[in-house]
Coordinates of C-alpha atoms in Angstrom, one line a residue:
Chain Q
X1 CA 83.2 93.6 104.2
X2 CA 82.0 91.2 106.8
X3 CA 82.0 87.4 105.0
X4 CA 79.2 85.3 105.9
X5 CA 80.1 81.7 107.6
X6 CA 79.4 78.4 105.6
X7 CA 79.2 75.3 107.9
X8 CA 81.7 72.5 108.3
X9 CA 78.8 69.7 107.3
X10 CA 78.2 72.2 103.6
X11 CA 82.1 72.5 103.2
X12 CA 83.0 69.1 103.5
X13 CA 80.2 67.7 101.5
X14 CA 81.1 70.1 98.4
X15 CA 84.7 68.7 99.1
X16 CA 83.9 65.1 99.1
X17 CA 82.0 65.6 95.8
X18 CA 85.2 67.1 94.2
X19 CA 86.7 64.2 95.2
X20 CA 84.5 62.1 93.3
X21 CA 84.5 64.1 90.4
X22 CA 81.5 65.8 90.9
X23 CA 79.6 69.6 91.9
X24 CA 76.4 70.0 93.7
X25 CA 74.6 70.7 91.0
X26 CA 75.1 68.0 88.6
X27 CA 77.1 69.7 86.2
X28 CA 80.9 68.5 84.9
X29 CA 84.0 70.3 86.2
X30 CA 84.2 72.3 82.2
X31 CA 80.4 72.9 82.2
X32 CA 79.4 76.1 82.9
X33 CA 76.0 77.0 84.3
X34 CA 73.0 78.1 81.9
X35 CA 73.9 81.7 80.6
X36 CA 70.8 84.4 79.5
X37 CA 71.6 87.4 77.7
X38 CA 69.0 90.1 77.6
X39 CA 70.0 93.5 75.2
X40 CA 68.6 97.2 75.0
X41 CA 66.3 96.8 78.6
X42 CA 67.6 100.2 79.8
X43 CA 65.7 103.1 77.3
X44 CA 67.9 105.8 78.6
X45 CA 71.1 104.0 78.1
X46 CA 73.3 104.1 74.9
X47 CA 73.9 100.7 75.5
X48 CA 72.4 97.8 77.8
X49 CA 72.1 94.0 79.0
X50 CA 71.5 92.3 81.4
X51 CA 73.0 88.7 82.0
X52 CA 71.9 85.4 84.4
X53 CA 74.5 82.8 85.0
X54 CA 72.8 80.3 86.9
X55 CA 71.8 82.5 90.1
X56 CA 73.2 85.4 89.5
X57 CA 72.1 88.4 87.4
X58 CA 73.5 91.7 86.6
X59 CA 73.0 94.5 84.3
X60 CA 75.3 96.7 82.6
X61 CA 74.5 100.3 80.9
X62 CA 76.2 101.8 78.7
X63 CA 76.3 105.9 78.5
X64 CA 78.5 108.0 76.1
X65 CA 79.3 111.5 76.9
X66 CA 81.3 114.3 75.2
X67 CA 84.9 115.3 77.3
X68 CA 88.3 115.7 76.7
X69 CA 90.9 113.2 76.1
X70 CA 93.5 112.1 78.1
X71 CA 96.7 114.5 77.8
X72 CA 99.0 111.1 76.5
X73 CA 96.4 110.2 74.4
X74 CA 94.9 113.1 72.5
X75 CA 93.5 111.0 69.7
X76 CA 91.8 108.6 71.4
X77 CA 88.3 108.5 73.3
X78 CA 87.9 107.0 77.3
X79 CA 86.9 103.6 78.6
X80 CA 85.6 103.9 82.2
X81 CA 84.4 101.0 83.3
X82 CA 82.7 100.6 86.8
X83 CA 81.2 97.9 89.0
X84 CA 78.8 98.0 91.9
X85 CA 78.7 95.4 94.5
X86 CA 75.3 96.9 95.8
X87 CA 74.0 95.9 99.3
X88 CA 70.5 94.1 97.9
X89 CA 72.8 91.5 95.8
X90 CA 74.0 89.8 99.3
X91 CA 75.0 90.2 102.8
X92 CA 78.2 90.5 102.0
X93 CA 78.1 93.6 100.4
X94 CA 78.0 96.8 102.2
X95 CA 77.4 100.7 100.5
X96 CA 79.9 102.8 100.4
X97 CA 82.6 103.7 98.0
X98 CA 83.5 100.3 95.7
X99 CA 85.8 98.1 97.7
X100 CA 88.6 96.1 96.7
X101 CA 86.7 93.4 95.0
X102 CA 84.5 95.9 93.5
X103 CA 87.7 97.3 91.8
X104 CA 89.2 94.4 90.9
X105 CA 86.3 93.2 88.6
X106 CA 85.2 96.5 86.7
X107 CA 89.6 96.5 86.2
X108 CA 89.5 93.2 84.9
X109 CA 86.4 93.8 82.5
X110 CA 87.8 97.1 81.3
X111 CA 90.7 95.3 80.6
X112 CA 89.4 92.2 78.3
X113 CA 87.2 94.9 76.3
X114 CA 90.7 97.3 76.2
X115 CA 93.4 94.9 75.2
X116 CA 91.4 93.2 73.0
X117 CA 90.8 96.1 71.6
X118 CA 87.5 95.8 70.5
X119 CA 86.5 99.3 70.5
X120 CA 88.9 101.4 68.2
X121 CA 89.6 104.3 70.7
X122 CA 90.8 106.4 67.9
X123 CA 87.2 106.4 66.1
X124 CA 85.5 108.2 69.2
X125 CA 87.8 111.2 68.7
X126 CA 86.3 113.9 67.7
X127 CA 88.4 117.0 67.5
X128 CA 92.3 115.5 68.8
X129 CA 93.3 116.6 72.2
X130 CA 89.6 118.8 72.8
X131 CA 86.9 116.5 72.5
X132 CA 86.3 113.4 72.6
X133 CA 83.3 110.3 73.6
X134 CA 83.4 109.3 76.7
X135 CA 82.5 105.8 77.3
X136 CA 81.0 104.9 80.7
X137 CA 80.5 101.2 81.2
X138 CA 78.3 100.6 84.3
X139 CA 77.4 97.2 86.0
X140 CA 75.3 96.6 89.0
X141 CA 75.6 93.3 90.3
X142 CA 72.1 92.7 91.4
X143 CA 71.8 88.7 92.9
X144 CA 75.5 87.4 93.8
X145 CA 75.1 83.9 92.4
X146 CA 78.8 83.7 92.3
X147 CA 81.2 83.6 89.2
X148 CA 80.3 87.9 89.1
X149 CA 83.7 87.6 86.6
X150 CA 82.3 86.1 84.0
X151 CA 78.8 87.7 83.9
X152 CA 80.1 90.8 84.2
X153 CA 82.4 90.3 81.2
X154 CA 79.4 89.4 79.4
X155 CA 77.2 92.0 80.3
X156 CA 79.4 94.8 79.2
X157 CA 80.1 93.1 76.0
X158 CA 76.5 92.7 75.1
X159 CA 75.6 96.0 76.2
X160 CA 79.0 97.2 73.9
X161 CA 77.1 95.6 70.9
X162 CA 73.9 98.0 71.2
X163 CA 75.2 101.4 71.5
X164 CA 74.1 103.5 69.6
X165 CA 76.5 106.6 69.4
X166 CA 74.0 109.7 69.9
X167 CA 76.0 112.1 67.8
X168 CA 72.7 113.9 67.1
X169 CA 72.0 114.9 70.5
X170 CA 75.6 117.1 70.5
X171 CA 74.7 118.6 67.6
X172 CA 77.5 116.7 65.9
X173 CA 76.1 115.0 62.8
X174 CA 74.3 111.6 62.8
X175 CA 74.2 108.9 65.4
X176 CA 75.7 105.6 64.7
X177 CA 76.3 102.1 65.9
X178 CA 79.4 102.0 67.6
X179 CA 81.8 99.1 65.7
X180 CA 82.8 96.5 68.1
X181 CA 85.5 94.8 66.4
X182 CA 86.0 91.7 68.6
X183 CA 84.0 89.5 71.3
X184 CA 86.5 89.3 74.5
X185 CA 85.2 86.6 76.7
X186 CA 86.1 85.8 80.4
X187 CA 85.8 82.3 81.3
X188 CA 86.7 81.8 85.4
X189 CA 87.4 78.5 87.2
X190 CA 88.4 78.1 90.4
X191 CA 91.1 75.3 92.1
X192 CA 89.6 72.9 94.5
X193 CA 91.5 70.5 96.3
X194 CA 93.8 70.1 93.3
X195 CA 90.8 70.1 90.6
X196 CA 90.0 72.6 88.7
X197 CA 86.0 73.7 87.6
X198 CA 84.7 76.2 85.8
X199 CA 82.1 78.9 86.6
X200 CA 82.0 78.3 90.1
X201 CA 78.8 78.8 92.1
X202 CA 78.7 81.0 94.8
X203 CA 79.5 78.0 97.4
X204 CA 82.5 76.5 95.1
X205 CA 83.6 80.4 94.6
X206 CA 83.8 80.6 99.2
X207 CA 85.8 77.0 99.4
X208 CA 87.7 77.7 96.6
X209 CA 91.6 78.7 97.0
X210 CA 92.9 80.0 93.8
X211 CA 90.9 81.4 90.7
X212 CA 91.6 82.4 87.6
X213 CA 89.9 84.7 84.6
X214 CA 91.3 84.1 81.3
X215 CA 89.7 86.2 78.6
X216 CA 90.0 85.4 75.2
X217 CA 89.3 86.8 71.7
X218 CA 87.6 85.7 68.6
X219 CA 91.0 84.6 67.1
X220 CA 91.9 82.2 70.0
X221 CA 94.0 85.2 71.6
X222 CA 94.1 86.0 74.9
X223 CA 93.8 89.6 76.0
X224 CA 93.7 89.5 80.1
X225 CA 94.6 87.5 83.2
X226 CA 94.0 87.5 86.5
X227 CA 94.9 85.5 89.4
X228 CA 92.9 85.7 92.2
X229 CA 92.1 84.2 95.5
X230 CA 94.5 83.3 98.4
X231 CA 96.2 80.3 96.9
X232 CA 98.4 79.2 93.9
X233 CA 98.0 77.6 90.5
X234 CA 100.6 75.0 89.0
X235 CA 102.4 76.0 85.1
X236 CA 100.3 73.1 84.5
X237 CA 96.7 74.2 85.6
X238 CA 97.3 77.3 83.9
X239 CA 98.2 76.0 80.3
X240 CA 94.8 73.8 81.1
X241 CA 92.7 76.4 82.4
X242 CA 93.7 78.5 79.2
X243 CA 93.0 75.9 77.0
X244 CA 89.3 75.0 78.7
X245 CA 88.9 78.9 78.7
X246 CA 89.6 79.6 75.2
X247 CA 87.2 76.3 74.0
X248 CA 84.3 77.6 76.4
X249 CA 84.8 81.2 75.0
X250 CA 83.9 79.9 71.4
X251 CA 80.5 78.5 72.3
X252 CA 79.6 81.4 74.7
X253 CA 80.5 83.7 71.3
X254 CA 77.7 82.2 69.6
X255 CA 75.2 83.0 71.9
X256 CA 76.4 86.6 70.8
X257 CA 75.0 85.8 66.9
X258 CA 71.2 84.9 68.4
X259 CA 71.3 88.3 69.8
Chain O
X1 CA 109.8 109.5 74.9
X2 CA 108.1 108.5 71.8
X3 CA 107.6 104.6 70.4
X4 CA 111.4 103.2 69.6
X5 CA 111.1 101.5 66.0
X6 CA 112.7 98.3 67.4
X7 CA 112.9 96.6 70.9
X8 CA 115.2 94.2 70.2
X9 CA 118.1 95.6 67.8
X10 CA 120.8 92.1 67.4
X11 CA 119.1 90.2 69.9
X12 CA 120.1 92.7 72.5
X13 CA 117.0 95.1 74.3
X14 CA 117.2 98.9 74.3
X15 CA 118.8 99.3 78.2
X16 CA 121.6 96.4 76.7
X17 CA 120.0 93.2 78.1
X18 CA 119.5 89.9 76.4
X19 CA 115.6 89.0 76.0
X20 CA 115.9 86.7 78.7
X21 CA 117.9 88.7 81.6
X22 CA 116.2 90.4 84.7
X23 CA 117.3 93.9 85.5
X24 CA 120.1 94.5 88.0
X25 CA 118.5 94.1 92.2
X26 CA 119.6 95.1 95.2
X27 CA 117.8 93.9 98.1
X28 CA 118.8 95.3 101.7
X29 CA 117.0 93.8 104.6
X30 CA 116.0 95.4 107.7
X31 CA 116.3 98.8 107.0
X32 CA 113.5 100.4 109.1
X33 CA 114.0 100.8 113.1
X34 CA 110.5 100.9 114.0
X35 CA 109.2 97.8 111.9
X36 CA 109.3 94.5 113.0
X37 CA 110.6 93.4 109.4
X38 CA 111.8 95.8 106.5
X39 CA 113.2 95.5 103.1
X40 CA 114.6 97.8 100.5
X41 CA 114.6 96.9 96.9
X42 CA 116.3 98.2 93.4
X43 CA 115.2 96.4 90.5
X44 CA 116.3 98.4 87.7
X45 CA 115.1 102.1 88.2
X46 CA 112.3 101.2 90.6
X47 CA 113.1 102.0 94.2
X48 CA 110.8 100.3 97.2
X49 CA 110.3 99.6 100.5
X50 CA 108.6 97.2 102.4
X51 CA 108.0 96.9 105.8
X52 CA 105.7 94.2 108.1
X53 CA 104.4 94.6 111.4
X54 CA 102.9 91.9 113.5
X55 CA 101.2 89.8 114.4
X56 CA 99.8 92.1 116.1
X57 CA 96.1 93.3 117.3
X58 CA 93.6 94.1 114.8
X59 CA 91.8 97.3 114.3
X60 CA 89.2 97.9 113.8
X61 CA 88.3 94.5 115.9
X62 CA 85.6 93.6 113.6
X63 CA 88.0 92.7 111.0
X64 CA 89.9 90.1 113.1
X65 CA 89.1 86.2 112.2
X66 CA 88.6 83.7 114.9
X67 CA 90.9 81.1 113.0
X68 CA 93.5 82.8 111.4
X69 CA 95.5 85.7 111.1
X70 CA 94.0 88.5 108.4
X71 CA 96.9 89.5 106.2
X72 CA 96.0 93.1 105.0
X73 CA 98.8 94.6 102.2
X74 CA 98.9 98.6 101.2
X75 CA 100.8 98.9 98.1
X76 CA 101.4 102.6 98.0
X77 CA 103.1 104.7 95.3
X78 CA 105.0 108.1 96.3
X79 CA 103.7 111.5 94.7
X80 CA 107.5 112.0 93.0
X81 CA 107.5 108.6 91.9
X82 CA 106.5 108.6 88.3
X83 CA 107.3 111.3 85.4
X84 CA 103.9 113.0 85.8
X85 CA 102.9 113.9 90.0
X86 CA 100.3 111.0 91.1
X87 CA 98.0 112.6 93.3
X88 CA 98.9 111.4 97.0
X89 CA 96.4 108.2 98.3
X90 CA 95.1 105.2 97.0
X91 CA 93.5 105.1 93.4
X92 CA 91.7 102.3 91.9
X93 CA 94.9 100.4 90.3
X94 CA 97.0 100.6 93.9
X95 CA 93.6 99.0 95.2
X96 CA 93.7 96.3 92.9
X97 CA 97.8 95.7 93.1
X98 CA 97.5 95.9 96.8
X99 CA 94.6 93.2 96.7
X100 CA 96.5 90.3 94.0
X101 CA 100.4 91.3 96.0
X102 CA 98.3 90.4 99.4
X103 CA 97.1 87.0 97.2
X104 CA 100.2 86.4 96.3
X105 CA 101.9 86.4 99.6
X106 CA 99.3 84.8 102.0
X107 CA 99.1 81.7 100.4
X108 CA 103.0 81.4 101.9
X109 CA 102.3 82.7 105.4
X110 CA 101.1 79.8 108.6
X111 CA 97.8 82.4 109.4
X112 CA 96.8 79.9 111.3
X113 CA 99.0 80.6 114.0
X114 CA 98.0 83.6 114.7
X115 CA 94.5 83.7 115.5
X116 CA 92.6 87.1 116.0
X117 CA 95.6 89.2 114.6
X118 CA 96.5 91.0 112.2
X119 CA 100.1 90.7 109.7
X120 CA 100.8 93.9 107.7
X121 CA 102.7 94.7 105.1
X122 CA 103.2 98.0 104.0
X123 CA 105.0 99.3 100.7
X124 CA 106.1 102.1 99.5
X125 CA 107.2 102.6 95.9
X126 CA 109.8 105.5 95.7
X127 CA 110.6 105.2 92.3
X128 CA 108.5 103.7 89.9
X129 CA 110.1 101.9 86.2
X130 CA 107.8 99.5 85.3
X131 CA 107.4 96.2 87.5
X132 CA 106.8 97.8 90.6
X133 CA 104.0 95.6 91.8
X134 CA 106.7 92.6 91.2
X135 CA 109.5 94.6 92.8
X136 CA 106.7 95.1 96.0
X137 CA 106.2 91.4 96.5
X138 CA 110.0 90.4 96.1
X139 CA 110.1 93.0 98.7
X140 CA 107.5 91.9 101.1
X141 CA 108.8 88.5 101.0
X142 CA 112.0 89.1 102.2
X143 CA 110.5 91.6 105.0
X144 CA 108.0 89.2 106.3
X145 CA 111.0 86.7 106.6
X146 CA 112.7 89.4 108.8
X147 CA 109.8 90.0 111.0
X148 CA 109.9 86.3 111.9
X149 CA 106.8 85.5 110.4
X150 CA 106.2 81.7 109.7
X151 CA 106.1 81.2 106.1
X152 CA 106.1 77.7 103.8
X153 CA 108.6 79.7 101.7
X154 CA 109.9 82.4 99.6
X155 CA 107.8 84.5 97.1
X156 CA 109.5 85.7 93.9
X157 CA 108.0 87.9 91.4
X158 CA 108.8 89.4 88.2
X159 CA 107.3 90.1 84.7
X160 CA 107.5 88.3 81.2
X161 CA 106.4 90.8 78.0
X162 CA 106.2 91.0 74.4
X163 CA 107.9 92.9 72.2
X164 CA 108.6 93.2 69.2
X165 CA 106.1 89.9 68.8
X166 CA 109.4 88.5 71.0
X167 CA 108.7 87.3 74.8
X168 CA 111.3 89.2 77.0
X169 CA 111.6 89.2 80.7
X170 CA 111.4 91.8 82.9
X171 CA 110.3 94.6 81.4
X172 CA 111.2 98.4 81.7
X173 CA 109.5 101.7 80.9
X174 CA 109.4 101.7 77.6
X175 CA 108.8 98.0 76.8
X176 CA 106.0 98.2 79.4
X177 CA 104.0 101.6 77.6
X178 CA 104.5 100.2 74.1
X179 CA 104.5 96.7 74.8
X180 CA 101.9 94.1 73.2
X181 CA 101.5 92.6 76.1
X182 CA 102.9 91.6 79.8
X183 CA 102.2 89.3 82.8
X184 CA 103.2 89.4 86.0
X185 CA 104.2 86.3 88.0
X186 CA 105.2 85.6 91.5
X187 CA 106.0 82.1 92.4
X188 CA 107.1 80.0 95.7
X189 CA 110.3 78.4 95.1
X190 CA 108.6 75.1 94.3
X191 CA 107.0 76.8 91.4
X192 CA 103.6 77.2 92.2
X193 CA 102.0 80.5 90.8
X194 CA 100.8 83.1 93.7
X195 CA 100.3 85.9 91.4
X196 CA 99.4 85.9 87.4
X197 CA 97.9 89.1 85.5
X198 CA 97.9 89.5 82.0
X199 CA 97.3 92.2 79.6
X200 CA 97.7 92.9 76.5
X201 CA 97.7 89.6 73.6
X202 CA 99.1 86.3 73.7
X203 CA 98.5 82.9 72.0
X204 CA 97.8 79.7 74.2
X205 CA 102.1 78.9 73.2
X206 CA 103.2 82.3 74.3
X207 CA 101.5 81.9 77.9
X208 CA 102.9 78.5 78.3
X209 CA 106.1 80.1 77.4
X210 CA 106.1 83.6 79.4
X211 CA 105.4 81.2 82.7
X212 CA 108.5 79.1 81.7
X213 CA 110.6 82.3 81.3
X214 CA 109.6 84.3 84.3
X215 CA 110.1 80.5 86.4
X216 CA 113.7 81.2 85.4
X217 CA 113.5 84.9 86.3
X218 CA 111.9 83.8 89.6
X219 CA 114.7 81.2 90.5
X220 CA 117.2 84.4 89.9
X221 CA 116.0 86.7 92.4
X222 CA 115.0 83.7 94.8
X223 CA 118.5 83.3 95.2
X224 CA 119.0 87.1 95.8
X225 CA 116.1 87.3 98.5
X226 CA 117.9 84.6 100.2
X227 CA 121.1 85.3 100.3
X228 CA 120.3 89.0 101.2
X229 CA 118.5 87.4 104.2
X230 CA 121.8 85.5 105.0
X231 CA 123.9 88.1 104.5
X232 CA 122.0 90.1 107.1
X233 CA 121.5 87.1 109.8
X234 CA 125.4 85.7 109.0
X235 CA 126.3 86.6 112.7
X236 CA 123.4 85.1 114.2
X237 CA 123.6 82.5 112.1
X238 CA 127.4 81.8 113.4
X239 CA 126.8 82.2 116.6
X240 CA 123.9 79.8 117.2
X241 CA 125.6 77.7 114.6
X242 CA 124.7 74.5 116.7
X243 CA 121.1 75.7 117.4
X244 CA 121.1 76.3 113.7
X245 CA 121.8 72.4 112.8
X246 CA 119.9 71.0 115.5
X247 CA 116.4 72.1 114.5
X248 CA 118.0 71.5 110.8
X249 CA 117.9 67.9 112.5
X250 CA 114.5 68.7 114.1
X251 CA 112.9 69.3 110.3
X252 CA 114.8 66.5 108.4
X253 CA 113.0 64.2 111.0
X254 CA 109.8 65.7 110.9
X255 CA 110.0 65.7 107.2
X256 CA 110.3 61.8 107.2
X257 CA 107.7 61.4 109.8
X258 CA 105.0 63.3 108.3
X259 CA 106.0 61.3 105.0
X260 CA 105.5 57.6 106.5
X261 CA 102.3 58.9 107.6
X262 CA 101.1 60.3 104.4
X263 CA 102.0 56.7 103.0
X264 CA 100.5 54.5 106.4
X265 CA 97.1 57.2 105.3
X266 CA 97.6 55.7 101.7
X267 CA 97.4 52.4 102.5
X268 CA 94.7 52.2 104.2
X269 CA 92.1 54.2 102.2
X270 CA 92.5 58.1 103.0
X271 CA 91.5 59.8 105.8
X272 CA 88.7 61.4 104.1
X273 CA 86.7 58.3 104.2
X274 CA 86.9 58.1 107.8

């Protein structure tokens, strides 16, 4: 993946600000950019949204399918969850088979919705160790505004809410809403010259060194982590960024009641 | 094997260790001829190898960076190495360990004397028992220090879980599959966090906690990485014993002189105002 070149006058400016406490675009170091949350825009899907976090905008779809379990866990039905970092979302990205960073998010979503075990894996078997649902979870990242984490995290969640189970189509009795039993939410920030913000944009994101993803549940759990970045957090930064994450997570959950 | 009833029977784990002991390591350093820096590693049951080569050229060219050196890591894990065959190549977890173990090293490596090439580090898990990513970068560490690569410091890595609703470091197999939660750490030996991953569920306390545990656990094996580097480099070290001391001499004075400029910056405003 060929990275694009930022200038020296655009990189030191978005330093100095940090130093004086403040981002490009106005907004505090634990304010996150404007969040909208679109549901059920994809007919054919099971399940859909699509999300914009300041600039950037993806959409997630959510299919089910009858197949057979995993042989360690007969009883239980399949998350797949997959990402595409396609080539009209920014120069950076190239087509071809998902990359490294491509991987890296769709594990990390798969991994808030998994642990926090929102979806009761057991409830989508169907007959133990033959068949089972299938759940595909699909996001195309369509304008990299940076801060994909979080967006993406939201997307599939919204989409999770809307599914419809389409049990009829099978020929195995009637469809039904799939039950969601928690909200995981990712909240990102980023470490910047010793400061730390949250949701960083796409230039923040590119002069960052270290980020981290803490996703949290409706309880004030935490169900995933993940360092990232070429760089290093203190003990410190990390109980902070937990905390911030875990605050922001609560008001982002409300948006989920409006939908 | 199927889910134990208890983890922690007494205070003492299933394999006989206390909640806050690592498993036994063995570290063995340059063990590969063709390699300009190798380590082998036991920690526990796991079994890997790491090996560095470079700086060298990069290919394909388009890849090299004008400034710095590109540090590319391959995690890799053997067909034989788990209880059920892995099919042979990279799958989409090895993609992702490769990518946070490469994160958590480079941060510790000078790339930026090493313009237009390339540093890489290869490993190889033989044996896989839960931790292997962690028992990787212990590995790496200590290779890249035997391929002479510049580096601010040491990584150390290892894992903090929960079981039992109990915080226990290091975790094997079975703590690992029916676990409620772990996190893997690497950390330089100042104690600033290179790698951190989390699954599973933790309160806001536990996670302050499980970084104060594995900061302990990483102390332990930074001690091993080092002294397995010493232990291979004695008779060097002995026989350019006054070399040794003299650039010891060389960094103490650095050290001082880059501090009195720090403070002569301080006084007068910063350099980023200039």
């Amino acid at each position: 993946m060929s990275e694009e070149v930022m200038n020296e006058l655009k990189r030191d400016y978005l330093y100095s600000l940090i130093l004086k406490n403040q981002r490009a675009d106005g907004r505090g170091f634990e304010e996150s950019r404007d969040i909208v949350i679109k549901t059920n825009i994809i007919e054919k899907a099971e399940g859909s949204a699509s999300v914009k976090l300041g600039d950037t905008y993806l959409v997630a779809g959510i299919k089910l399918q009858l197949g057979t379990p995993f042989p360690d866990t007969p009883d239980k039905g399949v998350i797949i969850t997959n990402l595409e970092l396609i080539p009209m979302a920014s120069p950076n990205f190239e087509s071809g088979p998902p990359g490294e960073n491509a991987v890296e998010l769709a594990r990390v979503v798969d991994r808030g919705i998994r642990e926090s075990h929102s979806i009761d894996l057991k409830e989508l078997c169907i007959v133990p160790g033959e068949s089972v649902w299938l759940i595909f979870i699909d996001i195309h990242v369509i304008d990299d505004g940076g801060n994909l984490m979080d967006a993406a995290c939201l997307a599939a969640i919204a989409a999770l809410l809307g599914v419809t189970v389409p049990a009829k189509k099978y020929g195995i009795g009637e469809d039904f809403k799939l039950p969601v039993r928690d909200i995981p939410i990712a909240v990102t920030a980023v470490e910047i010259d010793g400061s730390i913000v949250i949701d960083p944009s796409i230039d923040e994101g590119r002069i960052a060194g270290a980020k981290l993803t803490v996703t949290s549940n409706i309880d004030g759990s935490i169900s995933a982590m993940q360092k990232s970045g070429v760089g290093f957090f203190t003990p410190e930064q990390i109980n902070y960024v937990a905390d911030v994450a875990i605050k922001r997570s609560e008001e982002l959950r409300e948006k989920f009641l409006e939908l | 094997m199927d889910k134990p009833e208890k983890f922690i029977i007494d205070g003492i784990r299933l394999d006989g260790r206390k909640p806050d002991e690592l498993r036994p390591m063995k570290i063995e350093v340059g063990v590969l001829n063709r390699a300009d820096g190798s380590c082998y590693l036991e920690f526990g049951k796991n079994k890997v190898l790491a090996a560095v080569y470079g700086p060298r050229e990069v290919h394909p060219r388009h890849m090299q960076k004008p400034t710095t050196a590109v540090v590319r890591f391959k995690y890799n894990m053997a067909s034989f190495s788990v209880e059920e065959r892995k099919r042979p190549g990279p799958d989409r977890r090895s993609i992702e360990v490769s990518k946070v173990s490469r994160e958590a090293v480079e941060p510790m490596i000078f790339t930026e004397y090493f313009p237009k090439s390339a540093i890489d580090i290869f490993v190889e898990v033989l044996q896989a028992d839960a931790g292997t990513r962690t028992a990787g970068i212990n590995a790496a560490s200590v290779a890249l220090a035997d391929a002479s690569i510049p580096m601010r410091g040491l990584v150390s890595s290892c894992a903090v879980g929960k079981v039992d609703g109990e915080l226990v470091l290091d975790l094997m197999k079975d703590e690992d599959n029916y676990g409620e939660a772990d996190v893997p750490v690497a950390m330089t030996p100042d104690g600033e966090i290179t790698l951190l991953q989390m699954d599973g569920n933790l309160t806001k306390e536990e996670l302050k906690k499980a970084v104060e545990m594995a900061t302990e656990g990483c102390k332990q094996i930074y001690k091993l990485q080092r002294d397995a580097l010493i232990e291979r480099y004695k008779k060097d070290l002995e026989e350019h014993k006054e070399e040794v001391e003299l650039v010891e001499i060389i960094a103490e004075s650095e050290e001082t002189s880059i501090e009195s400029t720090i403070d002569n910056t301080d006084e007068s405003g910063g350099l980023n105002d200039e």
